[in-house]
Amino acid sequence: MSQRLDHIAFIMDGNGRWAKKRLLSRSMGHKAGVKRIKEIILSCFEDYGIHTCSLYCFSTENWNRPKDEIETLFQLLKTFFEEEIDFFKEKGVQIRVLGFLEDERIPSDVLSTIKKAVQETKDCTKNVFNVLFNYGARQEILEATRKLAKKAVEGKVDPERLTLSDFSGMLFTKESSDVDLLIRTSGEERLSNCLLYQCAYAEFVFTPCYWPDFDKKELEKCIREFESRNRRFGAIKG
Ligand code: IPE
Ligand code: IPE
Ligand code: MG
């Protein structure tokens, strides 16, 4: 691979429309979507040597959806983790959950399962799987600012000397590198509050493919597209 591709992020989108097209319920769409996760994440790690995969699973704005849809999605994610923890562990994949977990709206069984997945894989060192759950980038940035402001009030940091790395160290992604490639499925071309800070220099690839149809072939197309880009980072290259 000619370009650095350490961190790939996915906005998995289009589960609902995939289902609608087949006259199925939105829940069936989420079910088909969750089934796709393992293959794609693993292909990133094993076929492309990518170190970190981030997957946008539930946004802070997704609470605006009907209660039963949220409940179904949560239960599907819970089952996914229950079933796959051992697999990820064996593969050396560290699961991290990025988002606001101290939220009473998250059912306790779902919370304990995802916490268990994090705990059980904490010593894995080969790859990182960031699960963005109850995640919102603006809220993340606000929270980081709040933490630094508190430190400043306590006299622990000098506001004049704050660096970008001090700031990024306060984000949920503090241990991950910046996003190199962000892929959004379903044809929407927006970020929807996903990793705003971390995508400052990311390449974006938008595909019309609905997430439940997004397979290794589609992934390959997106990565090829990424490969064809000329990343300049403000300099003059190529
Ligand atoms: C999945 O797709 C995204 C999640 C919130 C998990 P959607 O449910 O947004 O599907 P569309 O956009 O309605 O088709
Ligand atoms: C973004 O998808 C959130 C996740 C994929 C988790 P949405 O389907 O919620 O985004 P909008 O509402 O179309 O912007
Ligand atoms: Mg959507």
XYZ file of N, CA and C and ligand atoms in Angstrom:
743
model
N 0.844 -1.199 0.000
C 0.000 0.000 0.000
C 0.878 1.247 0.000
N 0.608 2.150 -0.928
C 1.489 3.296 -1.048
C 1.159 4.413 -0.056
N -0.056 4.486 0.384
C -0.446 5.557 1.307
C -0.564 4.996 2.707
N -0.290 5.847 3.658
C -0.479 5.438 5.032
C -1.968 5.223 5.297
N -2.300 4.040 5.762
C -3.699 3.768 6.130
C -3.705 2.997 7.440
N -3.585 3.742 8.515
C -3.542 3.139 9.853
C -4.920 3.074 10.486
N -5.712 4.087 10.167
C -6.998 4.216 10.860
C -8.119 4.436 9.839
N -9.033 3.507 9.816
C -10.198 3.606 8.920
C -11.448 3.747 9.786
N -12.351 4.590 9.347
C -13.603 4.752 10.101
C -14.783 4.514 9.166
N -15.836 3.932 9.715
C -17.034 3.649 8.931
C -18.255 4.299 9.562
N -19.026 4.964 8.731
C -20.370 5.360 9.162
C -21.287 4.340 8.514
N -21.721 3.383 9.318
C -22.568 2.339 8.720
C -23.970 2.909 8.589
N -24.372 3.079 7.356
C -25.654 3.738 7.138
C -26.419 3.029 6.023
N -27.726 3.097 6.125
C -28.571 2.545 5.068
C -29.276 1.243 5.459
N -29.186 0.883 6.730
C -29.868 -0.349 7.165
C -31.377 -0.252 6.931
N -31.923 0.917 7.271
C -33.365 1.120 7.145
C -33.816 1.056 5.694
N -33.082 1.756 4.831
C -33.471 1.774 3.409
C -33.267 0.417 2.759
N -32.239 -0.303 3.201
C -32.014 -1.666 2.694
C -33.242 -2.531 2.989
N -33.758 -2.380 4.201
C -34.927 -3.172 4.610
C -36.175 -2.731 3.844
N -36.343 -1.425 3.740
C -37.532 -0.884 3.071
C -37.630 -1.389 1.631
N -36.481 -1.423 0.986
C -36.431 -1.882 -0.403
C -36.916 -3.328 -0.536
N -36.741 -4.065 0.545
C -37.153 -5.474 0.545
C -38.477 -5.699 1.266
N -39.169 -4.615 1.565
C -40.434 -4.653 2.313
C -40.271 -5.340 3.668
N -39.104 -5.144 4.260
C -38.848 -5.713 5.587
C -38.895 -4.595 6.631
N -38.939 -4.982 7.885
C -38.947 -3.971 8.949
C -37.550 -3.369 9.093
N -37.472 -2.175 9.657
C -36.172 -1.545 9.877
C -35.291 -2.435 10.770
N -35.938 -3.137 11.703
C -35.180 -4.038 12.587
C -34.431 -5.094 11.779
N -35.103 -5.601 10.749
C -34.444 -6.607 9.905
C -33.233 -5.994 9.207
N -33.357 -4.741 8.875
C -32.231 -4.027 8.263
C -31.057 -3.935 9.222
N -31.354 -3.622 10.472
C -30.268 -3.538 11.463
C -29.646 -4.920 11.694
N -30.507 -5.931 11.673
C -30.003 -7.296 11.872
C -29.006 -7.645 10.754
N -29.412 -7.356 9.529
C -28.525 -7.635 8.386
C -27.264 -6.777 8.466
N -27.409 -5.578 8.962
C -26.269 -4.667 9.071
C -25.256 -5.141 10.101
N -25.755 -5.547 11.254
C -24.844 -6.002 12.312
C -24.071 -7.248 11.852
N -24.739 -8.075 11.049
C -24.081 -9.275 10.514
C -22.858 -8.952 9.660
N -22.828 -7.789 9.092
C -21.739 -7.381 8.188
C -20.460 -6.971 8.920
N -20.637 -6.585 10.169
C -19.534 -5.915 10.881
C -18.254 -6.749 10.901
N -18.392 -7.998 11.333
C -17.216 -8.836 11.565
C -16.356 -8.980 10.305
N -17.000 -9.298 9.195
C -16.280 -9.531 7.939
C -15.487 -8.286 7.515
N -16.136 -7.140 7.636
C -15.504 -5.903 7.175
C -14.335 -5.504 8.076
N -14.572 -5.560 9.363
C -13.522 -5.172 10.313
C -12.305 -6.094 10.136
N -12.600 -7.375 10.045
C -11.516 -8.342 9.919
C -10.742 -8.182 8.616
N -11.481 -7.886 7.545
C -10.819 -7.684 6.270
C -9.886 -6.474 6.343
N -10.317 -5.427 7.023
C -9.444 -4.239 7.186
C -8.131 -4.644 7.844
N -8.244 -5.424 8.900
C -7.049 -5.822 9.646
C -6.184 -6.789 8.836
N -6.840 -7.813 8.309
C -6.060 -8.913 7.729
C -5.697 -8.721 6.260
N -6.590 -8.148 5.483
C -6.297 -7.992 4.057
C -5.538 -6.709 3.750
N -5.710 -5.696 4.606
C -5.081 -4.407 4.291
C -4.082 -3.937 5.344
N -3.894 -4.713 6.387
C -2.917 -4.353 7.407
C -3.234 -3.058 8.144
N -4.524 -2.719 8.203
C -4.946 -1.499 8.918
C -4.891 -1.788 10.423
N -4.434 -0.819 11.186
C -4.300 -1.061 12.624
C -5.591 -0.812 13.397
N -6.262 0.300 13.074
C -7.440 0.699 13.853
C -8.672 0.862 12.964
N -9.763 0.263 13.406
C -11.053 0.438 12.723
C -12.034 1.085 13.679
N -12.684 2.133 13.235
C -13.723 2.748 14.065
C -15.060 2.573 13.365
N -16.065 2.235 14.130
C -17.389 1.988 13.541
C -18.428 2.796 14.301
N -19.117 3.660 13.552
C -20.157 4.500 14.157
C -21.418 3.654 14.284
N -21.757 3.298 15.514
C -22.878 2.377 15.737
C -24.130 3.055 16.269
N -23.930 4.076 17.096
C -25.098 4.767 17.668
C -24.673 6.174 18.045
N -25.368 7.151 17.476
C -24.977 8.533 17.727
C -25.820 9.140 18.851
N -25.329 10.237 19.395
C -26.084 10.935 20.444
C -27.417 11.447 19.883
N -27.486 11.584 18.567
C -28.725 12.052 17.925
C -29.682 10.887 17.627
N -29.164 9.671 17.664
C -30.034 8.525 17.362
C -31.080 8.261 18.454
N -30.952 8.958 19.603
C -32.000 8.844 20.629
C -33.315 9.402 20.108
N -33.265 10.156 19.024
C -34.488 10.722 18.446
C -35.306 9.684 17.676
N -34.827 8.466 17.608
C -35.571 7.423 16.880
C -36.609 6.763 17.786
N -37.541 6.023 17.174
C -38.549 5.343 18.008
C -37.883 4.392 19.006
N -38.498 4.322 20.185
C -37.945 3.531 21.282
C -37.679 2.077 20.890
N -38.621 1.490 20.163
C -38.452 0.063 19.850
C -37.309 -0.171 18.851
N -37.083 0.794 17.976
C -35.953 0.643 17.050
C -34.627 0.709 17.830
N -34.562 1.643 18.775
C -33.343 1.781 19.583
C -33.091 0.489 20.363
N -34.180 -0.009 20.957
C -34.071 -1.232 21.756
C -33.572 -2.399 20.897
N -34.104 -2.537 19.699
C -33.685 -3.622 18.797
C -32.210 -3.481 18.444
N -31.824 -2.281 18.107
C -30.431 -2.042 17.725
C -29.493 -2.381 18.892
N -29.877 -1.957 20.077
C -29.050 -2.243 21.259
C -28.932 -3.749 21.496
N -30.057 -4.437 21.374
C -30.023 -5.882 21.621
C -29.172 -6.594 20.572
N -29.234 -6.121 19.338
C -28.411 -6.731 18.275
C -26.928 -6.511 18.554
N -26.606 -5.307 19.010
C -25.195 -5.025 19.316
C -24.741 -5.848 20.516
N -25.627 -5.970 21.474
C -25.304 -6.768 22.664
C -24.994 -8.219 22.267
N -25.872 -8.797 21.465
C -25.675 -10.181 21.021
C -24.383 -10.300 20.210
N -24.145 -9.327 19.366
C -22.914 -9.336 18.560
C -21.695 -9.437 19.484
N -21.655 -8.612 20.505
C -20.479 -8.645 21.389
C -20.412 -9.942 22.175
N -21.568 -10.395 22.674
C -21.568 -11.653 23.427
C -20.982 -12.779 22.578
N -21.408 -12.796 21.316
C -20.995 -13.906 20.455
C -19.559 -13.786 19.946
N -19.087 -12.568 19.824
C -17.800 -12.373 19.147
C -16.606 -12.006 20.039
N -16.846 -11.797 21.330
C -15.725 -11.393 22.202
C -14.552 -12.357 22.066
N -14.834 -13.647 22.178
C -13.754 -14.639 22.149
C -13.005 -14.607 20.822
N -13.766 -14.432 19.757
C -13.154 -14.372 18.434
C -12.181 -13.195 18.345
N -12.644 -12.025 18.747
C -11.781 -10.840 18.677
C -10.558 -11.020 19.585
N -10.797 -11.602 20.720
C -9.704 -11.825 21.674
C -8.638 -12.727 21.054
N -9.100 -13.808 20.450
C -8.173 -14.733 19.788
C -7.366 -14.063 18.686
N -8.015 -13.136 18.008
C -7.359 -12.421 16.903
C -6.459 -11.286 17.384
N -6.474 -11.033 18.680
C -5.630 -9.959 19.223
C -6.210 -8.574 19.020
N -7.537 -8.515 18.904
C -8.192 -7.225 18.663
C -8.693 -6.614 19.982
N -8.206 -5.432 20.256
C -8.660 -4.728 21.452
C -9.924 -3.941 21.113
N -10.982 -4.204 21.856
C -12.235 -3.474 21.622
C -12.276 -2.274 22.565
N -12.517 -1.118 21.996
C -12.697 0.076 22.824
C -14.073 0.650 22.518
N -14.736 1.116 23.539
C -16.035 1.742 23.299
C -15.884 3.238 23.521
N -16.184 4.002 22.495
C -16.021 5.449 22.531
C -17.401 6.084 22.550
N -17.686 6.798 23.610
C -18.992 7.445 23.688
C -19.345 7.714 25.141
N -20.541 8.238 25.334
C -20.974 8.609 26.679
C -21.688 7.427 27.325
N -20.913 6.651 28.065
C -21.481 5.432 28.646
C -22.240 5.711 29.939
N -21.918 6.851 30.563
C -22.667 7.192 31.778
C -23.946 7.912 31.383
N -24.863 7.134 30.878
C -26.123 7.691 30.393
C -27.200 6.706 30.812
N -28.108 7.183 31.641
C -29.091 6.252 32.222
C -30.046 5.657 31.188
N -30.051 6.230 29.977
C -30.929 5.669 28.935
C -30.377 4.363 28.357
N -29.087 4.093 28.594
C -28.518 2.845 28.058
C -28.906 1.697 29.001
N -29.584 0.672 28.478
C -29.997 -0.445 29.356
C -28.783 -1.102 30.023
N -28.949 -1.486 31.289
C -27.803 -1.986 32.053
C -27.209 -3.268 31.459
N -28.053 -4.134 30.862
C -27.507 -5.371 30.293
C -26.626 -5.074 29.078
N -27.021 -4.071 28.320
C -26.235 -3.691 27.132
C -24.903 -3.098 27.595
N -25.006 -2.241 28.604
C -23.809 -1.593 29.128
C -22.823 -2.619 29.686
N -23.343 -3.579 30.438
C -22.416 -4.543 31.040
C -21.775 -5.423 29.973
N -22.500 -5.732 28.918
C -21.903 -6.547 27.853
C -20.789 -5.790 27.143
N -21.028 -4.524 26.837
C -19.967 -3.811 26.109
C -18.772 -3.551 27.016
N -19.047 -3.330 28.288
C -17.932 -3.124 29.222
C -17.110 -4.409 29.344
N -17.819 -5.535 29.313
C -17.131 -6.829 29.395
C -16.236 -7.033 28.166
N -16.744 -6.660 27.004
C -15.957 -6.808 25.771
C -14.676 -5.978 25.862
N -14.791 -4.790 26.427
C -13.624 -3.918 26.587
C -12.642 -4.551 27.580
N -13.183 -4.982 28.702
C -12.358 -5.570 29.769
C -11.630 -6.817 29.269
N -12.371 -7.690 28.592
C -11.793 -8.982 28.177
C -10.741 -8.863 27.090
N -10.772 -7.754 26.361
C -9.811 -7.623 25.262
C -8.760 -6.551 25.548
N -8.735 -6.082 26.793
C -7.861 -4.932 27.084
C -6.366 -5.232 26.892
N -5.981 -6.495 26.980
C -4.560 -6.822 26.807
C -4.201 -7.206 25.374
N -5.176 -7.160 24.481
C -4.897 -7.485 23.074
C -4.123 -6.328 22.447
N -3.143 -6.657 21.643
C -2.257 -5.590 21.161
C -2.133 -5.513 19.635
N -2.765 -6.457 18.941
C -2.550 -6.484 17.493
C -3.314 -5.367 16.765
N -4.592 -5.282 17.036
C -5.432 -4.284 16.361
C -6.378 -3.617 17.355
N -6.971 -2.538 16.897
C -7.939 -1.829 17.743
C -9.263 -1.668 16.987
N -10.330 -2.009 17.663
C -11.674 -1.831 17.115
C -12.401 -0.828 18.009
N -12.559 0.390 17.488
C -13.273 1.433 18.234
C -14.755 1.357 17.908
N -15.551 1.121 18.921
C -16.993 1.076 18.719
C -17.561 2.423 19.183
N -18.069 3.191 18.252
C -18.625 4.498 18.613
C -20.078 4.303 19.016
N -20.311 4.407 20.294
C -21.613 4.068 20.848
C -22.066 5.196 21.768
N -23.230 5.726 21.505
C -23.697 6.951 22.168
C -22.607 8.009 22.037
N -22.131 8.117 20.808
C -21.021 9.021 20.486
C -21.537 10.241 19.727
N -20.991 11.383 20.045
C -21.263 12.624 19.295
C -19.997 13.462 19.339
N -19.521 13.883 18.181
C -18.231 14.580 18.144
C -18.288 15.953 18.815
N -19.370 16.666 18.619
C -19.440 17.995 19.246
C -19.433 17.877 20.764
N -20.190 16.909 21.260
C -20.234 16.711 22.706
C -18.865 16.261 23.221
N -18.166 15.463 22.413
C -16.822 14.999 22.786
C -15.866 16.199 22.907
N -15.976 17.115 21.951
C -15.104 18.291 21.954
C -15.445 19.201 23.147
N -16.738 19.327 23.403
C -17.164 20.138 24.551
C -16.626 19.538 25.852
N -16.735 18.221 25.961
C -16.283 17.530 27.174
C -14.773 17.693 27.357
N -14.027 17.603 26.273
C -12.571 17.788 26.333
C -12.248 19.206 26.796
N -13.000 20.159 26.284
C -12.790 21.562 26.668
C -13.086 21.754 28.152
N -14.166 21.125 28.580
C -14.551 21.227 29.992
C -13.436 20.680 30.895
N -12.896 19.525 30.505
C -11.836 18.903 31.324
C -10.610 19.815 31.396
N -10.246 20.380 30.252
C -9.066 21.264 30.241
C -9.342 22.552 31.011
N -10.559 23.058 30.906
C -10.910 24.280 31.643
C -10.813 24.034 33.141
N -11.284 22.869 33.567
C -11.196 22.527 35.001
C -9.745 22.493 35.450
N -8.902 21.855 34.612
C -7.478 21.766 34.951
C -6.861 23.151 35.036
N -7.293 24.011 34.152
C -6.750 25.370 34.154
C -7.162 26.093 35.433
N -8.417 25.923 35.815
C -8.904 26.561 37.047
C -8.123 26.040 38.259
N -7.810 24.755 38.216
C -7.044 24.153 39.336
C -5.556 24.512 39.265
N -5.182 25.182 38.207
C -3.775 25.582 38.051
C -2.880 24.453 37.551
N -3.495 23.387 37.023
C -2.691 22.242 36.567
C -2.189 22.402 35.135
N -2.852 23.226 34.357
C -2.336 23.521 33.015
C -2.344 25.035 32.795
N -1.423 25.465 31.957
C -1.346 26.883 31.604
C -2.037 27.050 30.248
N -3.171 27.748 30.197
C -3.909 27.871 28.927
C -3.037 28.364 27.777
N -2.069 29.195 28.077
C -1.203 29.737 27.027
C -0.316 28.661 26.404
N -0.093 27.601 27.146
C 0.830 26.572 26.671
C 0.134 25.327 26.149
N -1.178 25.357 26.071
C -1.911 24.174 25.594
C -1.529 23.835 24.156
N -1.334 22.540 23.909
C -0.967 22.101 22.559
C -2.100 21.262 21.966
N -1.996 21.005 20.689
C -2.986 20.135 20.049
C -2.964 18.760 20.688
N -1.790 18.304 21.066
C -1.760 16.956 21.650
C -2.367 16.961 23.061
N -2.264 18.079 23.783
C -2.995 18.165 25.069
C -4.489 18.010 24.802
N -4.947 18.666 23.739
C -6.377 18.641 23.441
C -6.823 17.262 22.962
N -6.081 16.709 22.000
C -6.516 15.398 21.487
C -6.402 14.316 22.562
N -5.537 14.560 23.535
C -5.409 13.625 24.655
C -6.640 13.599 25.545
N -7.525 14.537 25.367
C -8.763 14.595 26.161
C -9.947 13.980 25.423
N -9.718 13.590 24.189
C -10.819 13.025 23.397
C -10.958 11.520 23.652
N -12.099 10.968 23.269
C -12.302 9.515 23.433
C -11.227 8.733 22.677
N -10.743 9.313 21.587
C -9.775 8.633 20.720
C -8.332 8.871 21.151
N -8.141 9.271 22.394
C -6.793 9.704 22.803
C -5.684 8.716 22.446
N -6.027 7.442 22.400
C -4.961 6.477 22.083
C -4.915 6.074 20.612
N -5.732 6.699 19.782
C -5.742 6.344 18.353
C -5.148 7.472 17.518
N -4.625 7.094 16.357
C -4.112 8.120 15.447
C -5.295 8.785 14.730
N -5.035 9.851 13.992
C -6.094 10.518 13.228
C -6.691 9.557 12.204
N -7.902 9.828 11.798
C -8.539 8.983 10.778
C -7.890 9.271 9.414
N -7.482 8.218 8.731
C -6.928 8.379 7.380
C -8.030 8.319 6.333
N -8.938 7.402 6.523
C -10.012 7.190 5.549
C -11.334 7.002 6.270
N -12.321 7.793 5.865
C -13.664 7.603 6.397
C -14.591 7.180 5.264
N -15.261 6.063 5.476
C -16.194 5.542 4.474
C -17.612 5.672 5.016
N -18.485 6.272 4.232
C -19.902 6.283 4.611
C -20.699 5.576 3.530
N -21.485 4.623 3.958
C -22.350 3.902 3.028
C -23.695 4.624 2.894
N -24.497 4.164 1.983
C -25.908 4.564 1.797
C -26.127 5.787 0.914
N -25.049 6.400 0.443
C -25.221 7.546 -0.460
C -25.267 8.897 0.226
N -25.449 8.923 1.546
C -25.432 10.219 2.240
C -24.000 10.733 2.263
N -23.863 12.023 2.062
C -22.517 12.586 2.061
C -22.407 13.634 3.150
N -22.409 13.152 4.364
C -22.246 14.049 5.517
C -21.621 13.260 6.660
N -21.169 14.011 7.671
C -20.489 13.365 8.796
C -21.428 12.988 9.934
N -22.556 13.647 10.029
C -23.514 13.342 11.099
C -22.842 13.246 12.471
N -22.011 14.236 12.767
C -21.404 14.342 14.108
C -20.419 13.208 14.420
N -19.763 12.709 13.377
C -18.811 11.609 13.570
C -17.361 12.103 13.511
N -16.619 11.951 14.567
C -15.164 12.179 14.593
C -14.720 13.476 13.895
N -15.377 14.575 14.240
C -15.101 15.845 13.556
C -13.644 16.275 13.703
N -13.122 16.150 14.900
C -11.739 16.590 15.141
C -10.746 15.626 14.472
N -11.019 14.347 14.614
C -10.090 13.315 14.155
C -10.041 13.186 12.635
N -11.050 13.740 11.964
C -11.119 13.646 10.499
C -10.581 14.896 9.812
N -9.858 15.734 10.550
C -9.386 17.004 9.981
C -8.680 16.800 8.647
N -7.915 15.706 8.519
C -7.203 15.448 7.266
C -7.559 14.085 6.667
N -8.719 13.592 7.036
C -9.140 12.290 6.494
C -9.565 12.426 5.033
N -9.426 11.351 4.300
C -10.039 11.247 2.974
C -11.438 10.671 3.178
N -12.393 11.169 2.411
C -13.761 10.670 2.528
C -14.141 9.881 1.285
N -14.713 8.725 1.504
C -15.252 7.959 0.380
C -16.715 7.663 0.693
N -17.580 8.120 -0.186
C -19.013 7.899 -0.018
C -19.464 6.903 -1.069
N -20.132 5.867 -0.625
C -20.617 4.867 -1.579
C -22.135 4.737 -1.464
N -22.811 4.567 -2.610
C -24.271 4.422 -2.547
C -24.723 3.097 -1.921
N -23.795 2.180 -1.785
C -24.118 0.847 -1.257
C -24.692 0.950 0.164
N -25.806 0.276 0.412
C -26.339 0.245 1.785
C -25.444 -0.653 2.638
N -25.327 -0.324 3.903
C -24.403 -1.069 4.767
C -24.616 -2.596 4.730
N -25.861 -3.095 4.776
C -26.013 -4.560 4.765
C -25.494 -5.217 3.481
N -25.296 -4.432 2.429
C -24.730 -4.973 1.177
C -23.233 -4.712 1.070
N -22.683 -4.032 2.039
C -21.274 -3.633 1.956
C -20.389 -4.845 2.282
N -19.779 -5.397 1.258
C -18.957 -6.595 1.464
C -17.483 -6.304 1.142
N -16.683 -7.353 1.130
C -15.235 -7.179 0.893
C -14.950 -6.502 -0.440
N -15.768 -6.821 -1.438
C -15.575 -6.219 -2.767
C -15.788 -4.717 -2.734
N -16.849 -4.315 -2.039
C -17.154 -2.880 -1.906
C -16.049 -2.185 -1.125
N -15.567 -2.869 -0.110
C -14.479 -2.308 0.698
C -13.247 -2.094 -0.182
N -12.962 -3.091 -0.999
C -11.803 -2.987 -1.880
C -11.917 -1.768 -2.806
N -13.131 -1.556 -3.339
C -13.347 -0.396 -4.225
C -13.050 0.898 -3.479
N -13.520 0.985 -2.254
C -13.311 2.216 -1.459
C -11.830 2.415 -1.173
N -11.138 1.337 -0.884
C -9.715 1.458 -0.563
C -8.919 1.820 -1.817
N -9.334 1.289 -2.943
C -8.693 1.679 -4.218
C -8.865 3.167 -4.470
N -10.088 3.638 -4.210
C -10.369 5.072 -4.388
C -9.445 5.897 -3.479
N -9.319 5.456 -2.256
C -8.423 6.130 -1.304
C -6.987 6.155 -1.833
N -6.578 5.018 -2.373
C -5.213 4.889 -2.912
C -4.929 5.870 -4.046
N -5.991 6.215 -4.773
C -5.802 7.101 -5.925
C -5.720 8.576 -5.518
N -5.994 8.855 -4.262
C -5.995 10.249 -3.810
C -4.571 10.753 -3.566
N -4.422 12.026 -3.681
C -3.124 12.648 -3.423
C -3.239 13.444 -2.125
N -2.755 12.872 -1.052
C -2.874 13.541 0.256
C -1.714 14.511 0.414
N -2.025 15.750 0.590
C -0.955 16.750 0.609
C -0.695 17.365 1.980
N -1.659 17.307 2.854
C -1.497 17.870 4.202
C -0.977 19.309 4.158
N -1.441 20.033 3.189
C -1.065 21.447 3.082
C 0.229 21.703 2.362
N 0.956 20.626 2.042
C 2.233 20.808 1.346
C 2.025 20.668 -0.158
N 3.103 20.578 -0.884
C 2.999 20.398 -2.345
C 3.609 19.044 -2.681
N 2.779 18.151 -3.212
C 3.266 16.796 -3.514
C 2.711 16.339 -4.834
N 3.402 15.465 -5.454
C 2.919 14.772 -6.662
C 2.658 15.720 -7.812
C -27.927 2.381 10.317
O -28.663 2.777 9.237
C -27.373 3.499 11.091
C -27.501 3.360 12.540
C -27.985 4.331 13.265
C -27.046 2.144 13.167
P -29.984 3.648 9.345
O -30.898 3.063 10.364
O -29.643 5.072 9.558
O -30.562 3.427 7.916
P -31.306 4.494 6.992
O -30.385 5.672 6.890
O -32.585 4.843 7.656
O -31.489 3.808 5.684
C -25.290 8.341 11.513
O -26.311 7.836 10.748
C -25.214 7.618 12.824
C -24.681 6.269 12.783
C -24.342 5.622 11.714
C -24.520 5.627 14.051
P -27.767 8.481 10.735
O -28.571 7.686 9.783
O -28.267 8.580 12.119
O -27.470 9.941 10.194
P -28.416 11.021 9.553
O -29.572 11.218 10.492
O -28.888 10.501 8.241
O -27.567 12.235 9.394
Mg -29.245 6.604 8.315
